[in-house]
mmCIF file of C-alpha atoms and ligand atoms in Angstrom:
data_model
loop_
_atom_site.group_PDB
_atom_site.id
_atom_site.type_symbol
_atom_site.label_atom_id
_atom_site.label_comp_id
_atom_site.label_asym_id
_atom_site.label_seq_id
_atom_site.Cartn_x
_atom_site.Cartn_y
_atom_site.Cartn_z
ATOM 1 C CA MET H 1000 4.822 -20.568 -13.752
ATOM 2 C CA GLN H 1001 4.208 -22.166 -10.376
ATOM 3 C CA PHE H 1002 2.523 -25.320 -11.616
ATOM 4 C CA ASP H 1003 3.876 -28.580 -13.000
ATOM 5 C CA LYS H 1004 2.315 -30.899 -15.582
ATOM 6 C CA GLU H 1005 0.979 -33.315 -12.956
ATOM 7 C CA GLN H 1006 -0.834 -30.551 -11.100
ATOM 8 C CA ILE H 1007 -2.346 -29.189 -14.261
ATOM 9 C CA LYS H 1008 -3.620 -32.659 -15.139
ATOM 10 C CA LYS H 1009 -5.324 -32.823 -11.769
ATOM 11 C CA PHE H 1010 -6.728 -29.306 -12.160
ATOM 12 C CA ASN H 1011 -8.343 -30.566 -15.362
ATOM 13 C CA SER H 1012 -10.460 -33.021 -13.423
ATOM 14 C CA LEU H 1013 -11.815 -30.391 -11.017
ATOM 15 C CA GLU H 1014 -14.842 -28.192 -11.369
ATOM 16 C CA THR H 1015 -13.856 -24.601 -12.129
ATOM 17 C CA PRO H 1016 -13.531 -21.904 -10.979
ATOM 18 C CA PHE H 1017 -11.667 -22.725 -7.769
ATOM 19 C CA TYR H 1018 -9.107 -21.191 -5.455
ATOM 20 C CA TYR H 1019 -5.861 -23.126 -5.320
ATOM 21 C CA TYR H 1020 -3.510 -22.750 -2.361
ATOM 22 C CA ASN H 1021 0.124 -23.794 -2.345
ATOM 23 C CA LEU H 1022 0.638 -24.832 1.281
ATOM 24 C CA ASP H 1023 4.281 -25.607 0.784
ATOM 25 C CA LEU H 1024 4.826 -21.969 -0.187
ATOM 26 C CA LEU H 1025 2.716 -20.797 2.751
ATOM 27 C CA ASN H 1026 4.847 -22.826 5.174
ATOM 28 C CA LYS H 1027 8.066 -21.518 3.639
ATOM 29 C CA THR H 1028 6.757 -17.946 3.797
ATOM 30 C CA LEU H 1029 5.871 -18.362 7.468
ATOM 31 C CA GLU H 1030 9.299 -19.873 8.176
ATOM 32 C CA GLU H 1031 11.020 -16.905 6.571
ATOM 33 C CA LEU H 1032 8.746 -14.435 8.362
ATOM 34 C CA ASN H 1033 9.407 -16.081 11.737
ATOM 35 C CA LYS H 1034 13.129 -16.239 11.078
ATOM 36 C CA GLU H 1035 13.383 -12.537 10.217
ATOM 37 C CA SER H 1036 10.972 -11.199 12.853
ATOM 38 C CA SER H 1037 12.474 -13.233 15.690
ATOM 39 C CA LYS H 1038 15.895 -11.666 15.063
ATOM 40 C CA ARG H 1039 14.416 -8.422 16.395
ATOM 41 C CA ASN H 1040 11.874 -9.981 18.707
ATOM 42 C CA TYR H 1041 9.057 -8.416 16.665
ATOM 43 C CA LYS H 1042 5.527 -9.748 17.326
ATOM 44 C CA ILE H 1043 3.516 -10.594 14.225
ATOM 45 C CA HIS H 1044 -0.270 -10.666 14.008
ATOM 46 C CA TYR H 1045 -1.833 -12.171 10.898
ATOM 47 C CA ALA H 1046 -4.506 -9.871 9.414
ATOM 48 C CA LEU H 1047 -7.467 -12.243 9.017
ATOM 49 C CA LYS H 1048 -9.123 -9.880 6.580
ATOM 50 C CA ALA H 1049 -6.657 -11.011 3.902
ATOM 51 C CA ASN H 1050 -7.890 -14.608 3.992
ATOM 52 C CA SER H 1051 -9.870 -16.398 6.682
ATOM 53 C CA ASN H 1052 -10.093 -19.805 4.996
ATOM 54 C CA ASP H 1053 -10.184 -22.393 7.818
ATOM 55 C CA ARG H 1054 -7.202 -24.439 6.682
ATOM 56 C CA ILE H 1055 -5.090 -21.363 6.054
ATOM 57 C CA LEU H 1056 -5.900 -20.009 9.527
ATOM 58 C CA LYS H 1057 -4.952 -23.289 11.210
ATOM 59 C CA ILE H 1058 -1.569 -23.298 9.487
ATOM 60 C CA ILE H 1059 -0.871 -19.664 10.350
ATOM 61 C CA SER H 1060 -1.925 -20.013 14.000
ATOM 62 C CA GLY H 1061 0.146 -23.216 14.153
ATOM 63 C CA ALA H 1062 3.197 -21.181 13.106
ATOM 64 C CA GLY H 1063 2.783 -19.161 16.292
ATOM 65 C CA LEU H 1064 1.472 -15.866 14.914
ATOM 66 C CA GLY H 1065 -1.032 -13.671 16.713
ATOM 67 C CA ALA H 1066 -4.157 -12.342 14.982
ATOM 68 C CA ASP H 1067 -5.299 -8.933 13.769
ATOM 69 C CA CYS H 1068 -9.101 -8.740 13.596
ATOM 70 C CA VAL H 1069 -11.535 -6.120 12.383
ATOM 71 C CA SER H 1070 -14.861 -7.635 13.432
ATOM 72 C CA GLY H 1071 -16.403 -9.659 16.229
ATOM 73 C CA ASN H 1072 -16.770 -12.605 13.860
ATOM 74 C CA GLU H 1073 -13.074 -12.463 13.002
ATOM 75 C CA ILE H 1074 -12.278 -12.597 16.730
ATOM 76 C CA THR H 1075 -14.515 -15.628 17.232
ATOM 77 C CA LYS H 1076 -12.983 -17.309 14.209
ATOM 78 C CA ALA H 1077 -9.423 -16.506 15.261
ATOM 79 C CA VAL H 1078 -10.029 -18.099 18.666
ATOM 80 C CA SER H 1079 -11.557 -21.228 17.156
ATOM 81 C CA ALA H 1080 -8.662 -21.486 14.663
ATOM 82 C CA GLY H 1081 -6.216 -21.674 17.542
ATOM 83 C CA PHE H 1082 -4.884 -18.122 17.816
ATOM 84 C CA LYS H 1083 -4.179 -17.262 21.462
ATOM 85 C CA ASN H 1084 -6.674 -14.801 22.969
ATOM 86 C CA GLY H 1085 -3.825 -12.803 24.476
ATOM 87 C CA GLU H 1086 -2.337 -12.303 21.010
ATOM 88 C CA ILE H 1087 -5.422 -10.920 19.263
ATOM 89 C CA VAL H 1088 -5.676 -7.232 18.443
ATOM 90 C CA PHE H 1089 -8.875 -5.567 17.260
ATOM 91 C CA ALA H 1090 -9.002 -2.529 14.940
ATOM 92 C CA GLY H 1091 -11.815 -0.878 12.968
ATOM 93 C CA VAL H 1092 -13.450 2.551 12.841
ATOM 94 C CA GLY H 1093 -16.909 1.169 13.517
ATOM 95 C CA LYS H 1094 -16.792 -1.410 16.282
ATOM 96 C CA SER H 1095 -20.358 -2.160 17.361
ATOM 97 C CA ASP H 1096 -21.297 -2.601 21.036
ATOM 98 C CA LYS H 1097 -21.836 -6.303 20.366
ATOM 99 C CA GLU H 1098 -18.360 -6.639 18.842
ATOM 100 C CA ILE H 1099 -16.781 -4.805 21.771
ATOM 101 C CA ARG H 1100 -18.537 -7.224 24.130
ATOM 102 C CA THR H 1101 -17.229 -10.185 22.087
ATOM 103 C CA ALA H 1102 -13.701 -8.823 22.319
ATOM 104 C CA LEU H 1103 -13.975 -8.315 26.089
ATOM 105 C CA VAL H 1104 -15.460 -11.757 26.703
ATOM 106 C CA ASN H 1105 -12.565 -13.252 24.740
ATOM 107 C CA ASN H 1106 -9.967 -11.308 26.747
ATOM 108 C CA ILE H 1107 -8.122 -10.072 23.671
ATOM 109 C CA ALA H 1108 -4.706 -8.412 23.928
ATOM 110 C CA CYS H 1109 -5.602 -4.965 22.696
ATOM 111 C CA PHE H 1110 -8.304 -2.759 21.162
ATOM 112 C CA ASN H 1111 -6.883 -0.389 18.569
ATOM 113 C CA VAL H 1112 -9.127 2.601 19.214
ATOM 114 C CA GLU H 1113 -9.984 4.872 16.315
ATOM 115 C CA SER H 1114 -11.968 7.768 17.829
ATOM 116 C CA VAL H 1115 -12.436 9.704 21.054
ATOM 117 C CA GLN H 1116 -16.032 8.550 21.286
ATOM 118 C CA GLU H 1117 -15.029 4.888 20.882
ATOM 119 C CA LEU H 1118 -12.772 5.290 23.916
ATOM 120 C CA GLU H 1119 -15.769 6.274 26.033
ATOM 121 C CA VAL H 1120 -17.948 3.468 24.681
ATOM 122 C CA ILE H 1121 -15.308 0.791 25.341
ATOM 123 C CA ASN H 1122 -14.859 2.187 28.847
ATOM 124 C CA SER H 1123 -18.562 1.976 29.643
ATOM 125 C CA ILE H 1124 -19.015 -1.540 28.184
ATOM 126 C CA ALA H 1125 -15.917 -2.741 30.054
ATOM 127 C CA SER H 1126 -17.264 -1.200 33.238
ATOM 128 C CA ALA H 1127 -20.543 -3.120 32.814
ATOM 129 C CA GLN H 1128 -18.501 -6.339 32.502
ATOM 130 C CA ASN H 1129 -16.325 -5.312 35.420
ATOM 131 C CA LYS H 1130 -13.251 -5.469 33.241
ATOM 132 C CA ILE H 1131 -10.325 -3.270 32.301
ATOM 133 C CA ALA H 1132 -9.950 -3.068 28.515
ATOM 134 C CA PRO H 1133 -6.356 -2.951 27.243
ATOM 135 C CA LEU H 1134 -6.062 -0.535 24.364
ATOM 136 C CA ALA H 1135 -3.811 1.304 21.956
ATOM 137 C CA ILE H 1136 -4.665 4.576 20.288
ATOM 138 C CA ARG H 1137 -4.627 4.234 16.529
ATOM 139 C CA ILE H 1138 -3.019 7.464 15.445
ATOM 140 C CA ASN H 1139 -3.348 8.843 11.957
ATOM 141 C CA PRO H 1140 0.257 9.852 11.222
ATOM 142 C CA ASN H 1141 -0.520 11.713 7.987
ATOM 143 C CA VAL H 1142 2.027 9.696 6.006
ATOM 144 C CA ASP H 1143 1.220 9.040 2.347
ATOM 145 C CA ALA H 1144 1.488 5.322 1.524
ATOM 146 C CA ASN H 1145 1.638 6.106 -2.186
ATOM 147 C CA THR H 1146 -0.629 3.197 -3.050
ATOM 148 C CA HIS H 1147 -4.122 3.005 -4.581
ATOM 149 C CA HIS H 1148 -6.282 5.706 -2.946
ATOM 150 C CA TYR H 1149 -8.874 3.100 -1.869
ATOM 151 C CA ILE H 1150 -6.265 1.331 0.285
ATOM 152 C CA THR H 1151 -4.510 4.435 1.637
ATOM 153 C CA THR H 1152 -5.422 4.842 5.300
ATOM 154 C CA GLY H 1153 -2.874 7.089 7.002
ATOM 155 C CA LEU H 1154 -3.732 10.526 5.615
ATOM 156 C CA GLU H 1155 -5.649 13.134 7.588
ATOM 157 C CA GLU H 1156 -8.407 13.019 4.974
ATOM 158 C CA ASN H 1157 -8.947 9.273 5.684
ATOM 159 C CA LYS H 1158 -11.512 8.012 8.169
ATOM 160 C CA PHE H 1159 -8.995 5.879 10.062
ATOM 161 C CA GLY H 1160 -7.312 6.608 13.367
ATOM 162 C CA ILE H 1161 -7.203 9.628 15.606
ATOM 163 C CA ASN H 1162 -5.623 12.781 14.220
ATOM 164 C CA THR H 1163 -2.693 14.186 16.183
ATOM 165 C CA TRP H 1164 -4.549 17.396 17.030
ATOM 166 C CA GLU H 1165 -6.997 15.306 19.062
ATOM 167 C CA LEU H 1166 -4.301 13.743 21.241
ATOM 168 C CA PRO H 1167 -4.378 16.425 24.006
ATOM 169 C CA ALA H 1168 -8.138 15.814 24.396
ATOM 170 C CA ILE H 1169 -7.506 12.060 24.625
ATOM 171 C CA ILE H 1170 -4.895 12.490 27.338
ATOM 172 C CA GLU H 1171 -7.270 14.680 29.291
ATOM 173 C CA LYS H 1172 -10.065 12.119 29.031
ATOM 174 C CA LEU H 1173 -7.945 9.172 30.087
ATOM 175 C CA SER H 1174 -7.805 10.030 33.774
ATOM 176 C CA SER H 1175 -11.589 9.875 34.046
ATOM 177 C CA LEU H 1176 -11.945 6.543 32.234
ATOM 178 C CA LYS H 1177 -11.330 3.895 34.879
ATOM 179 C CA ASN H 1178 -12.044 0.766 32.836
ATOM 180 C CA ILE H 1179 -9.429 1.155 30.164
ATOM 181 C CA ASN H 1180 -5.685 0.678 30.248
ATOM 182 C CA LEU H 1181 -3.657 2.490 27.608
ATOM 183 C CA ILE H 1182 -0.810 0.161 26.638
ATOM 184 C CA GLY H 1183 0.275 1.341 23.225
ATOM 185 C CA ILE H 1184 0.030 3.336 20.052
ATOM 186 C CA HIS H 1185 -0.978 1.886 16.711
ATOM 187 C CA PHE H 1186 -0.443 2.941 13.089
ATOM 188 C CA HIS H 1187 -1.483 1.511 9.731
ATOM 189 C CA ILE H 1188 -0.933 3.712 6.708
ATOM 190 C CA GLY H 1189 -2.150 1.501 3.878
ATOM 191 C CA SER H 1190 -1.726 -1.687 1.923
ATOM 192 C CA GLN H 1191 0.338 -2.977 -1.050
ATOM 193 C CA ILE H 1192 3.235 -0.670 -0.204
ATOM 194 C CA THR H 1193 6.263 -1.626 -2.291
ATOM 195 C CA ASP H 1194 8.548 1.340 -1.602
ATOM 196 C CA LEU H 1195 10.264 0.657 1.730
ATOM 197 C CA ASN H 1196 11.107 4.367 2.063
ATOM 198 C CA ILE H 1197 7.476 4.873 2.962
ATOM 199 C CA PHE H 1198 7.968 2.746 6.071
ATOM 200 C CA LYS H 1199 11.038 4.814 6.902
ATOM 201 C CA GLY H 1200 8.789 7.895 6.770
ATOM 202 C CA LEU H 1201 6.353 6.140 9.099
ATOM 203 C CA CYS H 1202 9.149 5.335 11.595
ATOM 204 C CA LEU H 1203 10.313 8.957 11.680
ATOM 205 C CA ARG H 1204 6.778 10.140 12.308
ATOM 206 C CA VAL H 1205 6.262 7.546 15.072
ATOM 207 C CA ASN H 1206 9.477 8.784 16.709
ATOM 208 C CA GLU H 1207 8.110 12.343 16.759
ATOM 209 C CA ILE H 1208 4.804 11.197 18.188
ATOM 210 C CA GLN H 1209 6.494 9.087 20.829
ATOM 211 C CA LYS H 1210 8.599 12.063 21.865
ATOM 212 C CA TRP H 1211 5.427 14.121 22.235
ATOM 213 C CA PHE H 1212 4.031 11.481 24.620
ATOM 214 C CA ASP H 1213 7.360 11.218 26.488
ATOM 215 C CA GLU H 1214 7.203 14.934 27.195
ATOM 216 C CA ARG H 1215 3.827 14.350 28.810
ATOM 217 C CA ASN H 1216 5.077 11.390 30.799
ATOM 218 C CA PHE H 1217 3.381 8.663 28.806
ATOM 219 C CA GLN H 1218 5.384 5.538 28.107
ATOM 220 C CA PHE H 1219 3.970 2.675 26.108
ATOM 221 C CA LYS H 1220 4.474 -1.049 26.448
ATOM 222 C CA SER H 1221 3.858 -1.541 22.749
ATOM 223 C CA ILE H 1222 4.050 0.113 19.376
ATOM 224 C CA ASN H 1223 2.043 -1.478 16.591
ATOM 225 C CA ALA H 1224 3.285 -0.494 13.131
ATOM 226 C CA GLY H 1225 0.367 -2.144 11.267
ATOM 227 C CA GLY H 1226 0.801 -3.993 8.000
ATOM 228 C CA GLY H 1227 0.970 -3.024 4.361
ATOM 229 C CA LEU H 1228 4.040 -4.751 2.928
ATOM 230 C CA GLY H 1229 3.311 -5.260 -0.767
ATOM 231 C CA ILE H 1230 3.910 -8.238 -3.051
ATOM 232 C CA ASN H 1231 5.107 -8.581 -6.643
ATOM 233 C CA TYR H 1232 1.938 -8.921 -8.745
ATOM 234 C CA GLU H 1233 3.723 -8.254 -12.056
ATOM 235 C CA ASP H 1234 6.168 -11.144 -11.753
ATOM 236 C CA PRO H 1235 5.107 -13.386 -8.862
ATOM 237 C CA ASP H 1236 7.633 -16.153 -9.600
ATOM 238 C CA ALA H 1237 10.485 -13.672 -9.213
ATOM 239 C CA GLU H 1238 9.456 -13.020 -5.613
ATOM 240 C CA LEU H 1239 7.242 -15.753 -4.229
ATOM 241 C CA ILE H 1240 8.341 -14.919 -0.684
ATOM 242 C CA PRO H 1241 8.350 -11.193 0.121
ATOM 243 C CA ASP H 1242 11.542 -9.568 1.348
ATOM 244 C CA PHE H 1243 10.750 -9.586 5.070
ATOM 245 C CA ARG H 1244 14.382 -9.013 5.978
ATOM 246 C CA SER H 1245 14.612 -5.614 4.254
ATOM 247 C CA TYR H 1246 11.187 -4.667 5.610
ATOM 248 C CA PHE H 1247 12.126 -5.334 9.242
ATOM 249 C CA ASP H 1248 15.561 -3.790 8.718
ATOM 250 C CA VAL H 1249 13.875 -0.454 8.017
ATOM 251 C CA PHE H 1250 12.096 -0.556 11.368
ATOM 252 C CA HIS H 1251 15.211 -1.748 13.156
ATOM 253 C CA LYS H 1252 17.207 1.112 11.688
ATOM 254 C CA PHE H 1253 14.759 3.974 11.990
ATOM 255 C CA LEU H 1254 12.301 3.266 14.780
ATOM 256 C CA GLU H 1255 13.429 4.518 18.189
ATOM 257 C CA VAL H 1256 12.447 1.740 20.555
ATOM 258 C CA ARG H 1257 12.359 2.315 24.311
ATOM 259 C CA PRO H 1258 13.787 -0.340 26.646
ATOM 260 C CA ASP H 1259 11.448 -3.340 27.015
ATOM 261 C CA GLN H 1260 9.065 -1.957 24.423
ATOM 262 C CA GLU H 1261 7.316 -4.509 22.194
ATOM 263 C CA ILE H 1262 7.035 -3.841 18.457
ATOM 264 C CA HIS H 1263 4.026 -5.393 16.741
ATOM 265 C CA PHE H 1264 3.078 -5.800 13.073
ATOM 266 C CA GLU H 1265 -0.182 -6.789 11.383
ATOM 267 C CA ILE H 1266 0.670 -8.522 8.136
ATOM 268 C CA GLY H 1267 -1.891 -9.924 5.726
ATOM 269 C CA ARG H 1268 -1.108 -9.794 2.021
ATOM 270 C CA ALA H 1269 2.608 -10.522 2.312
ATOM 271 C CA ILE H 1270 1.875 -13.812 4.101
ATOM 272 C CA ILE H 1271 -0.823 -15.313 1.917
ATOM 273 C CA GLY H 1272 -0.933 -13.288 -1.327
ATOM 274 C CA GLN H 1273 1.448 -15.340 -3.461
ATOM 275 C CA CYS H 1274 0.172 -18.683 -2.102
ATOM 276 C CA GLY H 1275 -3.144 -18.510 -3.933
ATOM 277 C CA SER H 1276 -4.261 -18.644 -7.564
ATOM 278 C CA LEU H 1277 -7.717 -18.524 -9.025
ATOM 279 C CA ILE H 1278 -8.076 -21.357 -11.535
ATOM 280 C CA SER H 1279 -10.673 -20.901 -14.216
ATOM 281 C CA ARG H 1280 -11.680 -22.220 -17.608
ATOM 282 C CA VAL H 1281 -12.248 -20.404 -20.868
ATOM 283 C CA LEU H 1282 -15.928 -20.597 -21.760
ATOM 284 C CA TYR H 1283 -15.852 -18.685 -25.024
ATOM 285 C CA ILE H 1284 -13.592 -16.755 -27.337
ATOM 286 C CA LYS H 1285 -15.272 -13.861 -29.014
ATOM 287 C CA GLU H 1286 -13.914 -11.422 -31.565
ATOM 288 C CA GLY H 1287 -14.264 -7.801 -30.576
ATOM 289 C CA MET H 1288 -13.774 -4.570 -32.536
ATOM 290 C CA SER H 1289 -10.077 -4.311 -31.847
ATOM 291 C CA THR H 1290 -9.414 -7.239 -29.594
ATOM 292 C CA ASN H 1291 -10.524 -10.748 -28.740
ATOM 293 C CA PHE H 1292 -12.382 -11.538 -25.590
ATOM 294 C CA ALA H 1293 -11.477 -14.611 -23.583
ATOM 295 C CA ILE H 1294 -14.568 -15.164 -21.465
ATOM 296 C CA LEU H 1295 -13.821 -17.115 -18.282
ATOM 297 C CA ASP H 1296 -16.056 -18.985 -15.874
ATOM 298 C CA ALA H 1297 -14.526 -16.910 -13.018
ATOM 299 C CA GLY H 1298 -15.542 -13.320 -12.575
ATOM 300 C CA MET H 1299 -15.486 -10.362 -10.227
ATOM 301 C CA THR H 1300 -17.506 -12.518 -7.823
ATOM 302 C CA GLU H 1301 -14.385 -14.651 -7.232
ATOM 303 C CA LEU H 1302 -11.815 -11.849 -7.540
ATOM 304 C CA ILE H 1303 -12.995 -8.260 -7.284
ATOM 305 C CA ARG H 1304 -9.590 -6.563 -7.070
ATOM 306 C CA PRO H 1305 -9.220 -5.703 -10.784
ATOM 307 C CA ALA H 1306 -12.749 -4.261 -10.924
ATOM 308 C CA LEU H 1307 -12.438 -2.370 -7.655
ATOM 309 C CA TYR H 1308 -8.850 -1.110 -7.720
ATOM 310 C CA GLN H 1309 -7.897 -1.644 -11.388
ATOM 311 C CA SER H 1310 -5.248 -3.952 -9.976
ATOM 312 C CA TYR H 1311 -3.038 -6.171 -12.102
ATOM 313 C CA HIS H 1312 -2.910 -9.953 -11.635
ATOM 314 C CA LYS H 1313 -0.730 -12.085 -13.871
ATOM 315 C CA ILE H 1314 -2.794 -14.319 -16.154
ATOM 316 C CA GLU H 1315 -1.413 -17.599 -17.507
ATOM 317 C CA ASN H 1316 -2.829 -20.171 -19.883
ATOM 318 C CA LEU H 1317 -2.080 -23.499 -18.158
ATOM 319 C CA SER H 1318 -3.291 -25.660 -21.032
ATOM 320 C CA ASN H 1319 -0.385 -24.423 -23.126
ATOM 321 C CA PHE H 1320 2.051 -25.267 -20.367
ATOM 322 C CA GLY H 1321 5.639 -25.755 -21.446
ATOM 323 C CA PHE H 1322 5.249 -24.013 -24.765
ATOM 324 C CA GLN H 1323 6.662 -20.622 -25.574
ATOM 325 C CA ILE H 1324 4.285 -17.985 -26.811
ATOM 326 C CA SER H 1325 6.236 -18.097 -30.094
ATOM 327 C CA ASP H 1326 5.392 -21.804 -30.590
ATOM 328 C CA PHE H 1327 1.748 -20.875 -31.002
ATOM 329 C CA GLY H 1328 1.769 -17.408 -32.297
ATOM 330 C CA PHE H 1329 0.386 -15.091 -29.716
ATOM 331 C CA ARG H 1330 -2.680 -12.966 -29.525
ATOM 332 C CA LYS H 1331 -3.970 -10.253 -27.327
ATOM 333 C CA TYR H 1332 -7.060 -10.915 -25.278
ATOM 334 C CA ASP H 1333 -9.291 -8.941 -23.016
ATOM 335 C CA VAL H 1334 -9.723 -11.530 -20.277
ATOM 336 C CA VAL H 1335 -13.178 -11.100 -18.801
ATOM 337 C CA GLY H 1336 -15.680 -12.831 -16.521
ATOM 338 C CA PRO H 1337 -19.331 -13.771 -17.048
ATOM 339 C CA ILE H 1338 -20.852 -11.140 -14.735
ATOM 340 C CA CYS H 1339 -23.210 -8.498 -16.125
ATOM 341 C CA GLU H 1340 -20.858 -5.550 -15.607
ATOM 342 C CA SER H 1341 -18.184 -4.159 -17.908
ATOM 343 C CA SER H 1342 -15.908 -3.788 -14.895
ATOM 344 C CA ASP H 1343 -15.858 -7.594 -14.746
ATOM 345 C CA THR H 1344 -12.512 -7.620 -16.544
ATOM 346 C CA PHE H 1345 -9.340 -9.283 -15.273
ATOM 347 C CA GLY H 1346 -7.037 -7.692 -17.798
ATOM 348 C CA LYS H 1347 -7.022 -5.876 -21.119
ATOM 349 C CA SER H 1348 -4.771 -6.684 -24.099
ATOM 350 C CA ILE H 1349 -3.174 -9.600 -22.296
ATOM 351 C CA LEU H 1350 -0.669 -11.447 -24.423
ATOM 352 C CA LEU H 1351 -1.447 -15.171 -24.357
ATOM 353 C CA PRO H 1352 -0.676 -18.142 -26.578
ATOM 354 C CA GLU H 1353 -3.599 -18.939 -28.869
ATOM 355 C CA THR H 1354 -6.375 -19.602 -26.393
ATOM 356 C CA ILE H 1355 -9.431 -21.727 -27.013
ATOM 357 C CA ARG H 1356 -12.624 -22.827 -25.269
ATOM 358 C CA GLY H 1357 -11.835 -25.247 -22.448
ATOM 359 C CA ASN H 1358 -8.304 -23.982 -21.730
ATOM 360 C CA LEU H 1359 -7.373 -23.667 -18.064
ATOM 361 C CA ILE H 1360 -6.392 -20.186 -16.963
ATOM 362 C CA ALA H 1361 -4.549 -19.259 -13.763
ATOM 363 C CA ILE H 1362 -4.969 -15.809 -12.272
ATOM 364 C CA ARG H 1363 -2.007 -15.455 -9.966
ATOM 365 C CA SER H 1364 -1.391 -13.858 -6.562
ATOM 366 C CA THR H 1365 -4.992 -14.136 -5.400
ATOM 367 C CA GLY H 1366 -4.310 -15.541 -1.927
ATOM 368 C CA ALA H 1367 -4.976 -12.209 -0.234
ATOM 369 C CA TYR H 1368 -8.289 -10.386 -0.674
ATOM 370 C CA GLY H 1369 -9.412 -12.901 -3.305
ATOM 371 C CA GLU H 1370 -11.583 -15.594 -1.736
ATOM 372 C CA GLU H 1371 -12.127 -13.283 1.223
ATOM 373 C CA MET H 1372 -13.834 -10.622 -0.895
ATOM 374 C CA ALA H 1373 -15.941 -13.076 -2.926
ATOM 375 C CA SER H 1374 -19.612 -12.281 -3.364
ATOM 376 C CA GLY H 1375 -22.746 -14.059 -4.498
ATOM 377 C CA TYR H 1376 -23.711 -11.380 -7.045
ATOM 378 C CA ASN H 1377 -25.808 -12.839 -9.898
ATOM 379 C CA LEU H 1378 -26.573 -15.685 -7.455
ATOM 380 C CA ARG H 1379 -23.201 -17.208 -8.199
ATOM 381 C CA GLU H 1380 -22.176 -20.277 -6.252
ATOM 382 C CA LYS H 1381 -19.278 -19.890 -3.835
ATOM 383 C CA ALA H 1382 -16.157 -21.297 -5.538
ATOM 384 C CA LYS H 1383 -14.428 -24.157 -3.724
ATOM 385 C CA SER H 1384 -10.890 -24.056 -2.442
ATOM 386 C CA HIS H 1385 -8.322 -26.806 -3.089
ATOM 387 C CA PHE H 1386 -4.965 -27.283 -1.439
ATOM 388 C CA SER H 1387 -1.649 -28.472 -2.832
ATOM 389 C CA ASP H 1388 -1.391 -31.403 -0.412
ATOM 390 C CA LYS H 1389 -4.780 -32.858 -1.267
ATOM 391 C CA ILE H 1390 -5.060 -32.416 -4.936
HETATM 392 N N1 LLP C 277 -3.914 -3.671 9.824
HETATM 393 C C1 LLP C 277 -4.948 -2.871 9.528
HETATM 394 C C2 LLP C 277 -5.472 -1.977 10.544
HETATM 395 C C3 LLP C 277 -5.505 -2.906 8.235
HETATM 396 O O1 LLP C 277 -6.520 -2.115 7.950
HETATM 397 C C4 LLP C 277 -4.970 -3.795 7.257
HETATM 398 C C5 LLP C 277 -5.542 -3.868 5.919
HETATM 399 C C6 LLP C 277 -3.910 -4.636 7.627
HETATM 400 C C7 LLP C 277 -3.391 -4.530 8.918
HETATM 401 C C8 LLP C 277 -3.291 -5.643 6.694
HETATM 402 O O2 LLP C 277 -2.701 -5.023 5.606
HETATM 403 P P1 LLP C 277 -1.820 -5.885 4.548
HETATM 404 O O3 LLP C 277 -0.577 -6.381 5.271
HETATM 405 O O4 LLP C 277 -2.640 -6.999 4.053
HETATM 406 O O5 LLP C 277 -1.499 -4.889 3.509
HETATM 407 N N2 LLP C 277 -8.857 -5.206 -0.160
HETATM 408 C C9 LLP C 277 -7.641 -4.470 -0.428
HETATM 409 C C10 LLP C 277 -6.759 -4.354 0.773
HETATM 410 C C11 LLP C 277 -7.427 -3.717 1.965
HETATM 411 C C12 LLP C 277 -6.527 -3.633 3.149
HETATM 412 C C13 LLP C 277 -7.280 -3.211 4.359
HETATM 413 N N3 LLP C 277 -6.517 -3.136 5.529
HETATM 414 C C14 LLP C 277 -6.912 -5.126 -1.601
HETATM 415 O O6 LLP C 277 -7.411 -6.111 -2.145
HETATM 416 O O7 LLP C 277 -5.864 -4.648 -2.034
#
């Protein structure tokens, strides 16, 4: 349990549901990340798609990270949140002409290009602006991330990146495209990856691909290994700060780096995931056929991950803080939201102390892809965010 009695008292006076962010934990996570990445001189870009809350962005840019964006609006927001233009990278399979223009106007560090056609479009838009666009080819390495199939991105069947069989055609095209400058190669195989061996597999594949380019006389200033480091959803308190050291050690050990080559990462979830909780209140308890329903005032509109990926988030009853389940007798609850969909379920058969109307419930590890993926379905109001230093 991440909360103390004082905090819970304050939570009680706030309108629910709301997103709660532990900024102390965020700062400690960033400290650890900077400590471990600087040992190897790795460059870290924060993936804004995980959480683009204004205060969070200011803290992360203030810690000196670059930004990883996937839309023109994310680029604009990254710049206004203080990320340096020359440290912004831009990925995405469907960059619109307008977004490409935004990226060029903002002089970003690198486009991560995901198709042969995109290469031509960036070249022609850059030419119209009389600019040279710096870019990396996002290569699909065909490495299985062994994560939920919706967040697997590095298999040939996925829409992301350029498949290796297209690389000869790319090389051929390059000489005729005068307004682009190929500076690197980029990979991102998926998200919520908890088995570090998968990153070893990625390194070995990158080594092969780099060799292929070497043989054709292409050397790159940068390799971008993407993001994907997972967090502990089952037991967040056991691992509030992800094991960045072991993660970077894998790359240090297995990635063959050329002299003066920069290694970049795009990390989202591992930075902000454990710093956020969704705080909600029990509206009703209802007896079901074989279970009880605890109906919350938060739903899939505030956190869609369980409905979309059947993902697990730890659920805690804060009103029974300090008591053991055995003090109350425990019961199993299907913890659900108020939205008119059966998929609006946060967890089934969740063991909780006797839970009643009005109890405060924390859904943990919602800092990444929680608030960011909120929707207004059922004309729901956007939930507020509160921060540990101002509560
Ligand atoms: N770089 C690229 C190109 C990406 O597509 C992503 C995430 C990242 C970096 C950051 O990955 P992270 O370090 O956060 O794993 N909504 C899903 C996750 C989608 C991830 C999309 N791409 C979820 O809630 O699990």
